[in-house]
Amino acid sequence: MYSSFSAKAIFARLFFALALSFFIGYLFGYAFVFVAFLAIALLTWQYHHLFKLMRWLWVSKSLSPPISQGLWGQVYDGLYRVIRKHRAKQKRLNEKIRQFRDGAEALPDAALVLSADLTILWGNKKAQRILGVRWPGDVGQRIDNLIRFPEFSRYLDEGNFDVPCHIPSPANAELMIELRLMAYGTDQVLFLARDISKIHRLEEMRRDFVANVSHELKTPLTVMRGYVEMVQVTDNALDPYWQKVFTTMETQVSRMDRLVEQLLILSRVEVSTEEEEKHFVDMPKLIFALIEDAKWLNQDKAHSITSDIDTNLAIEGIDNEIKSACSNLISNAIAYTPTGGEIHITWVKDGHKAKFAVKDNGPGIRPEHVNRITERFFRVDKSRSRNTGGSGLGLAIVKHVLNHHHAELAINSQWGKGSEFIIYFEPKAIRKIS
């Protein structure tokens, strides 16, 4: 057990021993010889215990320290106490590490712990099956040296880890995986990879089904519309009842034809890849053409359509997709803004980004519906959408187009006061019209 030793007491004992030896030596006429003998004995004693301590620390495998009395006994006991505390702490740490590894192995995803410079520090067993990354064999390797896909390289370069990255598995080309990176601790990164092959196959089946059905519906709808229009323009006048019947048929066929056309556009946009060739898009020319079309088709509602267009601002992108996105936002504003309402279209530089906005003073959107407005077939008011001929696909098309162009859709709306739909294009897509 530890007992306090003061330097004063130790030196007092040493002085007493030296004085005693000096006195005894004085009595025999050899005072300094006795003092020197005592000093040599004390030094030998200290070195003896110092060598015992070194043997225990560096040679002996025993946890228990050498047995001694006095000051050296306290030293041994103190070191033993420190070692026991360290071993207990190490045991608790090992237990936490074991729990962490057990939890990581139980994850359904491949997990890697990376350093700040993306070198591998640790990985679970699923990382080898899904990513082909072995632990501890690949420790110290950079993750982008082991996963060599252009999509993943761009994902790391852009640094936007809020959305996942989808690539084929490096270990099995038949698997499609979803990659996510997130901060882990103070200077580490957690890398997760999930097998989404089943979801990917179901999504492909859904897209193929929608595209095939849409193509198959296109022909009979065209034939039906042709016959209806032929009957309507016949020389033999129809009585009012049949006129109403054929007018209703023509309206519903046209509505279904628009829905099929929107489904075909959505299918094309969904299968489009970011690698599709992008080129210069003259946005002012495109927007002015859309405004002219809107004014021509908007004569019944007589909206006041105004614009603020920067004629020197263009972007790099896929022109037919950009046109489809802008057209859908303008069409929605026309469809849902009451007769005589106001629509303002903007194309300007906003900070470092390019901004396309369509603002109206229509009924607006309730706050609980804003987050779902870009879902397929979602309608805020189903009855009103039927009256306006809406398909519920316009904003879904816009969302997919913007994903291809790394653009962002913002919606500002107040219920009863109108809405503003804004597209922000990143600075790297902006071009100047010379």
Short mmCIF file of C-alpha atoms in Angstrom, two decimals:
data_model
loop_
_atom_site.label_atom_id
_atom_site.label_comp_id
_atom_site.label_asym_id
_atom_site.label_seq_id
_atom_site.Cartn_x
_atom_site.Cartn_y
_atom_site.Cartn_z
CA MET A 1 0.00 0.00 0.00
CA TYR A 2 1.17 3.48 -0.80
CA SER A 3 2.49 5.58 2.09
CA SER A 4 3.77 9.09 1.69
CA PHE A 5 7.52 9.67 1.74
CA SER A 6 8.83 13.16 2.24
CA ALA A 7 12.20 14.28 0.93
CA LYS A 8 12.97 15.74 4.37
CA ALA A 9 12.49 12.35 6.07
CA ILE A 10 14.61 10.53 3.47
CA PHE A 11 17.46 12.99 3.75
CA ALA A 12 17.19 12.98 7.56
CA ARG A 13 17.67 9.20 7.57
CA LEU A 14 20.57 9.44 5.16
CA PHE A 15 22.22 12.15 7.25
CA PHE A 16 21.68 10.10 10.42
CA ALA A 17 23.33 7.01 8.80
CA LEU A 18 26.30 9.05 7.56
CA ALA A 19 26.71 10.77 10.94
CA LEU A 20 26.54 7.42 12.76
CA SER A 21 29.13 5.86 10.46
CA PHE A 22 31.34 8.92 10.83
CA PHE A 23 31.06 8.72 14.65
CA ILE A 24 31.85 4.99 14.76
CA GLY A 25 34.73 5.48 12.34
CA TYR A 26 35.98 8.36 14.44
CA LEU A 27 36.06 6.13 17.50
CA PHE A 28 38.29 3.69 15.61
CA GLY A 29 40.31 6.41 13.91
CA TYR A 30 38.89 5.68 10.42
CA ALA A 31 36.01 8.16 10.11
CA PHE A 32 36.21 8.84 6.37
CA VAL A 33 36.79 5.17 5.55
CA PHE A 34 33.54 4.22 7.33
CA VAL A 35 31.63 7.00 5.56
CA ALA A 36 33.03 5.93 2.18
CA PHE A 37 32.15 2.29 2.89
CA LEU A 38 28.58 3.28 3.78
CA ALA A 39 28.24 5.40 0.61
CA ILE A 40 29.49 2.49 -1.54
CA ALA A 41 27.05 0.14 0.17
CA LEU A 42 24.12 2.53 -0.40
CA LEU A 43 25.11 3.02 -4.06
CA THR A 44 25.42 -0.74 -4.57
CA TRP A 45 21.98 -1.23 -3.01
CA GLN A 46 20.42 1.38 -5.32
CA TYR A 47 22.03 -0.11 -8.44
CA HIS A 48 20.94 -3.60 -7.38
CA HIS A 49 17.30 -2.51 -7.32
CA LEU A 50 17.72 -0.46 -10.49
CA PHE A 51 18.93 -3.57 -12.34
CA LYS A 52 16.06 -5.59 -10.85
CA LEU A 53 13.64 -2.95 -12.15
CA MET A 54 15.19 -3.04 -15.62
CA ARG A 55 15.03 -6.86 -15.75
CA TRP A 56 11.37 -6.79 -14.70
CA LEU A 57 10.47 -4.15 -17.29
CA TRP A 58 12.46 -5.52 -20.26
CA VAL A 59 13.16 -9.22 -19.63
CA SER A 60 10.70 -10.75 -17.21
CA LYS A 61 7.26 -11.80 -18.48
CA SER A 62 5.81 -11.71 -14.99
CA LEU A 63 3.15 -9.13 -14.27
CA SER A 64 4.04 -9.05 -10.55
CA PRO A 65 6.95 -6.73 -9.63
CA PRO A 66 9.99 -7.75 -7.55
CA ILE A 67 9.48 -7.78 -3.79
CA SER A 68 11.30 -5.11 -1.83
CA GLN A 69 10.95 -2.92 1.22
CA GLY A 70 11.22 0.76 1.74
CA LEU A 71 11.38 3.30 -1.06
CA TRP A 72 12.03 0.73 -3.79
CA GLY A 73 9.05 -1.28 -2.60
CA GLN A 74 6.90 1.81 -3.06
CA VAL A 75 8.35 2.32 -6.55
CA TYR A 76 7.56 -1.28 -7.50
CA ASP A 77 4.04 -1.06 -6.08
CA GLY A 78 3.41 2.24 -7.88
CA LEU A 79 4.52 0.85 -11.23
CA TYR A 80 2.45 -2.28 -10.69
CA ARG A 81 -0.57 -0.12 -9.91
CA VAL A 82 -0.07 1.92 -13.10
CA ILE A 83 0.31 -1.26 -15.18
CA ARG A 84 -2.86 -2.75 -13.74
CA LYS A 85 -4.82 0.42 -14.50
CA HIS A 86 -3.41 0.47 -18.03
CA ARG A 87 -4.29 -3.18 -18.59
CA ALA A 88 -7.82 -2.61 -17.28
CA LYS A 89 -8.19 0.39 -19.56
CA GLN A 90 -6.83 -1.59 -22.50
CA LYS A 91 -9.24 -4.42 -21.74
CA ARG A 92 -12.19 -2.01 -21.78
CA LEU A 93 -10.90 -0.49 -25.02
CA ASN A 94 -10.51 -3.94 -26.61
CA GLU A 95 -14.06 -4.76 -25.56
CA LYS A 96 -15.35 -1.59 -27.22
CA ILE A 97 -13.36 -2.37 -30.36
CA ARG A 98 -14.80 -5.89 -30.39
CA GLN A 99 -18.31 -4.49 -30.02
CA PHE A 100 -17.66 -2.01 -32.82
CA ARG A 101 -16.38 -4.75 -35.12
CA ASP A 102 -19.29 -7.03 -34.28
CA GLY A 103 -21.70 -4.18 -35.04
CA ALA A 104 -19.90 -3.34 -38.28
CA GLU A 105 -19.94 -6.97 -39.39
CA ALA A 106 -23.68 -7.13 -38.65
CA LEU A 107 -24.36 -4.21 -41.02
CA PRO A 108 -26.09 -5.12 -44.29
CA ASP A 109 -23.66 -2.76 -46.08
CA ALA A 110 -19.96 -2.85 -46.84
CA ALA A 111 -18.23 -0.43 -44.46
CA LEU A 112 -14.79 1.15 -44.65
CA VAL A 113 -13.15 3.64 -42.32
CA LEU A 114 -10.98 6.06 -44.31
CA SER A 115 -8.52 8.71 -43.25
CA ALA A 116 -8.96 12.35 -44.27
CA ASP A 117 -6.93 11.70 -47.44
CA LEU A 118 -9.17 8.68 -48.28
CA THR A 119 -6.69 5.93 -47.38
CA ILE A 120 -8.18 2.74 -45.96
CA LEU A 121 -7.87 2.20 -42.20
CA TRP A 122 -10.38 -0.58 -41.58
CA GLY A 123 -13.08 -2.56 -43.36
CA ASN A 124 -15.64 -5.28 -42.67
CA LYS A 125 -15.98 -8.61 -44.46
CA LYS A 126 -18.77 -7.39 -46.76
CA ALA A 127 -16.34 -4.81 -48.17
CA GLN A 128 -14.39 -7.67 -49.74
CA ARG A 129 -17.51 -9.28 -51.21
CA ILE A 130 -19.08 -6.08 -52.56
CA LEU A 131 -16.06 -3.83 -53.21
CA GLY A 132 -13.17 -6.28 -53.46
CA VAL A 133 -11.37 -4.39 -50.67
CA ARG A 134 -9.54 -6.68 -48.22
CA TRP A 135 -8.69 -5.86 -44.65
CA PRO A 136 -5.96 -5.71 -43.44
CA GLY A 137 -4.29 -6.44 -46.81
CA ASP A 138 -5.41 -3.14 -48.40
CA VAL A 139 -4.77 -0.91 -45.39
CA GLY A 140 -2.96 2.25 -46.50
CA GLN A 141 -4.33 2.13 -50.06
CA ARG A 142 -6.36 5.06 -51.39
CA ILE A 143 -9.94 4.08 -52.07
CA ASP A 144 -9.90 5.66 -55.55
CA ASN A 145 -6.94 3.43 -56.46
CA LEU A 146 -9.08 0.35 -55.82
CA ILE A 147 -12.43 1.63 -57.19
CA ARG A 148 -11.64 2.87 -60.68
CA PHE A 149 -14.85 4.20 -62.19
CA PRO A 150 -15.21 7.62 -63.84
CA GLU A 151 -18.49 8.21 -61.99
CA PHE A 152 -16.80 7.60 -58.64
CA SER A 153 -13.85 9.85 -59.52
CA ARG A 154 -16.24 12.70 -60.43
CA TYR A 155 -18.18 12.04 -57.23
CA LEU A 156 -15.02 12.51 -55.15
CA ASP A 157 -13.91 15.56 -57.14
CA GLU A 158 -17.25 17.34 -56.78
CA GLY A 159 -17.34 16.68 -53.03
CA ASN A 160 -21.16 16.72 -52.85
CA PHE A 161 -21.80 13.71 -50.62
CA ASP A 162 -25.43 14.58 -49.80
CA VAL A 163 -26.52 12.35 -52.69
CA PRO A 164 -25.23 8.79 -53.26
CA CYS A 165 -23.14 7.53 -56.18
CA HIS A 166 -24.32 4.50 -58.19
CA ILE A 167 -21.74 2.28 -59.91
CA PRO A 168 -21.32 -1.42 -60.79
CA SER A 169 -19.53 -3.46 -58.14
CA PRO A 170 -15.75 -3.72 -58.73
CA ALA A 171 -15.89 -7.28 -57.39
CA ASN A 172 -18.96 -8.44 -59.36
CA ALA A 173 -20.12 -6.63 -62.49
CA GLU A 174 -23.63 -8.07 -62.08
CA LEU A 175 -24.16 -6.09 -58.89
CA MET A 176 -25.17 -2.42 -58.78
CA ILE A 177 -24.06 -0.63 -55.62
CA GLU A 178 -24.86 2.67 -53.94
CA LEU A 179 -21.92 4.52 -52.36
CA ARG A 180 -22.11 7.08 -49.57
CA LEU A 181 -19.41 9.03 -47.72
CA MET A 182 -19.92 10.82 -44.43
CA ALA A 183 -17.82 12.42 -41.72
CA TYR A 184 -16.69 9.99 -39.01
CA GLY A 185 -15.07 11.39 -35.89
CA THR A 186 -12.83 14.42 -36.26
CA ASP A 187 -10.52 13.45 -39.13
CA GLN A 188 -11.95 10.27 -40.63
CA VAL A 189 -14.53 9.31 -43.27
CA LEU A 190 -17.08 6.49 -43.15
CA PHE A 191 -17.53 4.84 -46.55
CA LEU A 192 -20.68 2.72 -47.03
CA ALA A 193 -21.59 0.58 -50.04
CA ARG A 194 -25.03 -1.01 -50.40
CA ASP A 195 -26.14 -3.65 -52.89
CA ILE A 196 -29.13 -2.18 -54.76
CA SER A 197 -29.17 -4.68 -57.61
CA LYS A 198 -32.76 -5.78 -56.97
CA ILE A 199 -34.00 -2.21 -56.73
CA HIS A 200 -32.04 -1.31 -59.86
CA ARG A 201 -33.53 -4.23 -61.80
CA LEU A 202 -37.05 -3.34 -60.64
CA GLU A 203 -36.48 0.27 -61.66
CA GLU A 204 -35.28 -0.84 -65.10
CA MET A 205 -38.32 -3.11 -65.45
CA ARG A 206 -40.61 -0.22 -64.49
CA ARG A 207 -38.96 2.14 -66.99
CA ASP A 208 -39.10 -0.47 -69.76
CA PHE A 209 -42.74 -1.24 -68.98
CA VAL A 210 -43.76 2.43 -69.03
CA ALA A 211 -41.81 3.08 -72.25
CA ASN A 212 -43.20 0.00 -74.01
CA VAL A 213 -46.79 0.62 -72.94
CA SER A 214 -46.51 4.28 -73.94
CA HIS A 215 -45.21 3.34 -77.38
CA GLU A 216 -47.97 0.77 -77.80
CA LEU A 217 -50.67 3.27 -76.79
CA LYS A 218 -49.40 5.93 -79.15
CA THR A 219 -50.61 4.20 -82.34
CA PRO A 220 -54.20 3.36 -81.29
CA LEU A 221 -54.63 6.86 -79.84
CA THR A 222 -53.49 8.40 -83.11
CA VAL A 223 -55.92 6.20 -85.06
CA MET A 224 -58.77 7.00 -82.66
CA ARG A 225 -58.10 10.74 -82.85
CA GLY A 226 -58.00 10.56 -86.64
CA TYR A 227 -61.39 8.88 -86.86
CA VAL A 228 -62.94 11.27 -84.34
CA GLU A 229 -61.66 14.30 -86.24
CA MET A 230 -62.84 12.76 -89.51
CA VAL A 231 -66.35 12.30 -88.14
CA GLN A 232 -66.36 15.87 -86.75
CA VAL A 233 -65.52 17.44 -90.10
CA THR A 234 -67.93 15.28 -92.15
CA ASP A 235 -70.26 17.10 -94.51
CA ASN A 236 -73.30 15.55 -92.89
CA ALA A 237 -73.96 17.66 -89.83
CA LEU A 238 -74.39 15.73 -86.59
CA ASP A 239 -77.23 16.48 -84.25
CA PRO A 240 -76.22 18.33 -81.03
CA TYR A 241 -76.15 15.16 -78.91
CA TRP A 242 -73.59 13.39 -81.09
CA GLN A 243 -71.62 16.60 -81.55
CA LYS A 244 -71.22 16.74 -77.77
CA VAL A 245 -70.26 13.05 -77.64
CA PHE A 246 -67.54 13.40 -80.27
CA THR A 247 -66.26 16.64 -78.76
CA THR A 248 -65.91 14.89 -75.38
CA MET A 249 -64.18 11.95 -77.06
CA GLU A 250 -61.75 14.27 -78.83
CA THR A 251 -60.97 16.09 -75.56
CA GLN A 252 -60.28 12.89 -73.63
CA VAL A 253 -58.25 11.35 -76.47
CA SER A 254 -56.14 14.53 -76.61
CA ARG A 255 -55.69 14.41 -72.84
CA MET A 256 -54.58 10.77 -72.98
CA ASP A 257 -52.30 11.54 -75.90
CA ARG A 258 -50.61 14.28 -73.85
CA LEU A 259 -50.21 11.87 -70.93
CA VAL A 260 -48.58 9.25 -73.19
CA GLU A 261 -46.32 11.92 -74.66
CA GLN A 262 -45.26 12.97 -71.15
CA LEU A 263 -44.59 9.34 -70.24
CA LEU A 264 -42.40 8.94 -73.32
CA ILE A 265 -40.47 12.10 -72.45
CA LEU A 266 -40.01 10.93 -68.84
CA SER A 267 -38.78 7.53 -70.07
CA ARG A 268 -36.23 9.16 -72.36
CA VAL A 269 -35.04 11.49 -69.62
CA GLU A 270 -34.72 8.65 -67.09
CA VAL A 271 -32.52 6.51 -69.33
CA SER A 272 -30.44 9.49 -70.40
CA THR A 273 -26.96 9.52 -68.85
CA GLU A 274 -24.72 12.33 -67.73
CA GLU A 275 -22.22 11.27 -70.40
CA GLU A 276 -24.66 12.34 -73.14
CA GLU A 277 -23.07 15.04 -75.22
CA LYS A 278 -23.78 18.56 -74.01
CA HIS A 279 -23.37 21.65 -76.11
CA PHE A 280 -24.05 25.36 -76.17
CA VAL A 281 -27.71 26.24 -75.44
CA ASP A 282 -28.89 29.74 -76.40
CA MET A 283 -31.22 30.21 -73.43
CA PRO A 284 -32.56 33.69 -74.36
CA LYS A 285 -33.60 32.41 -77.81
CA LEU A 286 -35.14 29.27 -76.30
CA ILE A 287 -37.04 31.20 -73.62
CA PHE A 288 -38.34 33.85 -76.02
CA ALA A 289 -39.66 31.08 -78.28
CA LEU A 290 -41.42 29.41 -75.32
CA ILE A 291 -42.95 32.76 -74.29
CA GLU A 292 -44.30 33.33 -77.82
CA ASP A 293 -45.82 29.85 -77.85
CA ALA A 294 -47.33 30.46 -74.42
CA LYS A 295 -48.91 33.75 -75.54
CA TRP A 296 -50.36 32.11 -78.63
CA LEU A 297 -51.87 29.20 -76.67
CA ASN A 298 -52.96 31.44 -73.79
CA GLN A 299 -55.44 33.66 -75.55
CA ASP A 300 -58.46 32.31 -73.66
CA LYS A 301 -57.08 33.07 -70.18
CA ALA A 302 -55.51 36.35 -71.24
CA HIS A 303 -52.66 36.18 -68.72
CA SER A 304 -50.23 39.06 -68.43
CA ILE A 305 -46.90 37.39 -69.30
CA THR A 306 -43.81 39.51 -68.61
CA SER A 307 -40.13 38.63 -68.70
CA ASP A 308 -36.68 39.72 -67.57
CA ILE A 309 -34.13 38.01 -69.83
CA ASP A 310 -30.37 38.46 -69.84
CA THR A 311 -29.63 38.17 -73.56
CA ASN A 312 -25.92 37.49 -72.97
CA LEU A 313 -26.41 34.51 -70.66
CA ALA A 314 -26.33 30.94 -71.98
CA ILE A 315 -25.47 27.49 -70.60
CA GLU A 316 -23.97 24.20 -71.71
CA GLY A 317 -26.43 21.34 -71.65
CA ILE A 318 -28.81 19.11 -73.59
CA ASP A 319 -31.10 21.51 -75.43
CA ASN A 320 -34.18 19.28 -75.80
CA GLU A 321 -34.10 18.41 -72.07
CA ILE A 322 -33.62 22.05 -71.03
CA LYS A 323 -36.46 23.07 -73.33
CA SER A 324 -38.71 20.38 -71.83
CA ALA A 325 -37.96 21.52 -68.25
CA CYS A 326 -38.55 25.23 -68.95
CA SER A 327 -41.67 24.47 -71.00
CA ASN A 328 -43.17 22.41 -68.17
CA LEU A 329 -42.70 25.20 -65.63
CA ILE A 330 -44.29 27.77 -67.96
CA SER A 331 -47.15 25.39 -68.85
CA ASN A 332 -47.86 24.74 -65.17
CA ALA A 333 -48.03 28.48 -64.47
CA ILE A 334 -50.47 28.97 -67.34
CA ALA A 335 -52.59 25.95 -66.34
CA TYR A 336 -52.98 26.86 -62.68
CA THR A 337 -53.09 30.66 -62.80
CA PRO A 338 -56.67 32.03 -62.98
CA THR A 339 -57.91 34.02 -65.97
CA GLY A 340 -56.31 37.46 -66.15
CA GLY A 341 -53.50 36.48 -63.76
CA GLU A 342 -49.86 37.51 -63.95
CA ILE A 343 -46.88 35.34 -64.94
CA HIS A 344 -43.31 36.61 -64.80
CA ILE A 345 -40.40 34.70 -66.39
CA THR A 346 -36.82 35.44 -65.37
CA TRP A 347 -33.44 34.40 -66.81
CA VAL A 348 -30.60 36.24 -65.06
CA LYS A 349 -27.31 35.75 -63.24
CA ASP A 350 -27.87 35.27 -59.50
CA GLY A 351 -24.54 35.43 -57.70
CA HIS A 352 -22.31 32.79 -59.26
CA LYS A 353 -25.26 30.78 -60.60
CA ALA A 354 -27.68 31.19 -63.50
CA LYS A 355 -31.33 31.48 -62.51
CA PHE A 356 -34.44 30.57 -64.50
CA ALA A 357 -37.66 31.38 -62.65
CA VAL A 358 -41.39 31.31 -63.38
CA LYS A 359 -43.53 33.28 -60.94
CA ASP A 360 -47.34 33.49 -60.90
CA ASN A 361 -50.09 34.88 -58.67
CA GLY A 362 -52.16 31.72 -58.75
CA PRO A 363 -53.58 29.76 -55.81
CA GLY A 364 -50.16 28.61 -54.55
CA ILE A 365 -49.21 25.34 -52.90
CA ARG A 366 -49.80 24.29 -49.31
CA PRO A 367 -46.56 23.84 -47.30
CA GLU A 368 -47.21 20.12 -46.68
CA HIS A 369 -47.37 19.47 -50.44
CA VAL A 370 -44.20 21.30 -51.52
CA ASN A 371 -41.83 18.40 -50.77
CA ARG A 372 -43.95 15.95 -52.78
CA ILE A 373 -44.69 18.15 -55.75
CA THR A 374 -41.99 16.53 -57.94
CA GLU A 375 -43.25 12.97 -57.43
CA ARG A 376 -44.72 11.14 -60.42
CA PHE A 377 -48.50 11.58 -60.73
CA PHE A 378 -48.69 13.60 -57.50
CA ARG A 379 -51.42 16.21 -57.66
CA VAL A 380 -52.20 18.84 -55.07
CA ASP A 381 -55.82 19.02 -56.16
CA LYS A 382 -56.89 16.00 -58.22
CA SER A 383 -60.14 17.49 -59.43
CA ARG A 384 -58.47 20.74 -60.49
CA SER A 385 -55.72 18.78 -62.28
CA ARG A 386 -58.33 16.91 -64.30
CA ASN A 387 -59.91 20.19 -65.31
CA THR A 388 -56.58 21.63 -66.44
CA GLY A 389 -55.49 18.46 -68.20
CA GLY A 390 -52.48 17.99 -65.95
CA SER A 391 -50.72 14.61 -66.01
CA GLY A 392 -48.75 14.92 -62.76
CA LEU A 393 -45.53 14.21 -64.66
CA GLY A 394 -44.29 17.69 -65.57
CA LEU A 395 -42.26 18.37 -62.43
CA ALA A 396 -40.97 14.78 -62.35
CA ILE A 397 -39.52 15.42 -65.81
CA VAL A 398 -38.03 18.70 -64.56
CA LYS A 399 -36.38 16.91 -61.62
CA HIS A 400 -34.72 14.29 -63.84
CA VAL A 401 -33.52 16.91 -66.32
CA LEU A 402 -31.96 18.94 -63.52
CA ASN A 403 -30.22 15.85 -62.12
CA HIS A 404 -28.50 15.37 -65.48
CA HIS A 405 -27.34 18.99 -65.46
CA HIS A 406 -26.35 19.17 -61.76
CA ALA A 407 -28.94 21.92 -61.37
CA GLU A 408 -31.25 22.59 -58.45
CA LEU A 409 -35.00 23.23 -58.27
CA ALA A 410 -36.28 25.64 -55.60
CA ILE A 411 -39.98 26.21 -54.91
CA ASN A 412 -41.26 29.33 -53.15
CA SER A 413 -45.00 29.26 -52.62
CA GLN A 414 -47.58 30.81 -50.32
CA TRP A 415 -51.05 29.39 -50.17
CA GLY A 416 -53.46 31.79 -51.81
CA LYS A 417 -50.71 34.16 -53.02
CA GLY A 418 -48.95 32.33 -55.83
CA SER A 419 -45.82 30.29 -56.53
CA GLU A 420 -42.33 30.70 -57.92
CA PHE A 421 -40.40 27.80 -59.43
CA ILE A 422 -36.66 28.47 -59.75
CA ILE A 423 -33.93 26.50 -61.53
CA TYR A 424 -30.34 27.24 -60.46
CA PHE A 425 -27.58 26.19 -62.86
CA GLU A 426 -24.06 25.71 -61.48
CA PRO A 427 -21.31 28.20 -62.48
CA LYS A 428 -19.45 25.56 -64.52
CA ALA A 429 -22.45 25.28 -66.88
CA ILE A 430 -22.68 29.03 -67.58
CA ARG A 431 -21.59 30.37 -70.96
CA LYS A 432 -21.53 33.86 -72.49
CA ILE A 433 -23.18 34.82 -75.78
CA SER A 434 -20.65 36.78 -77.80
#
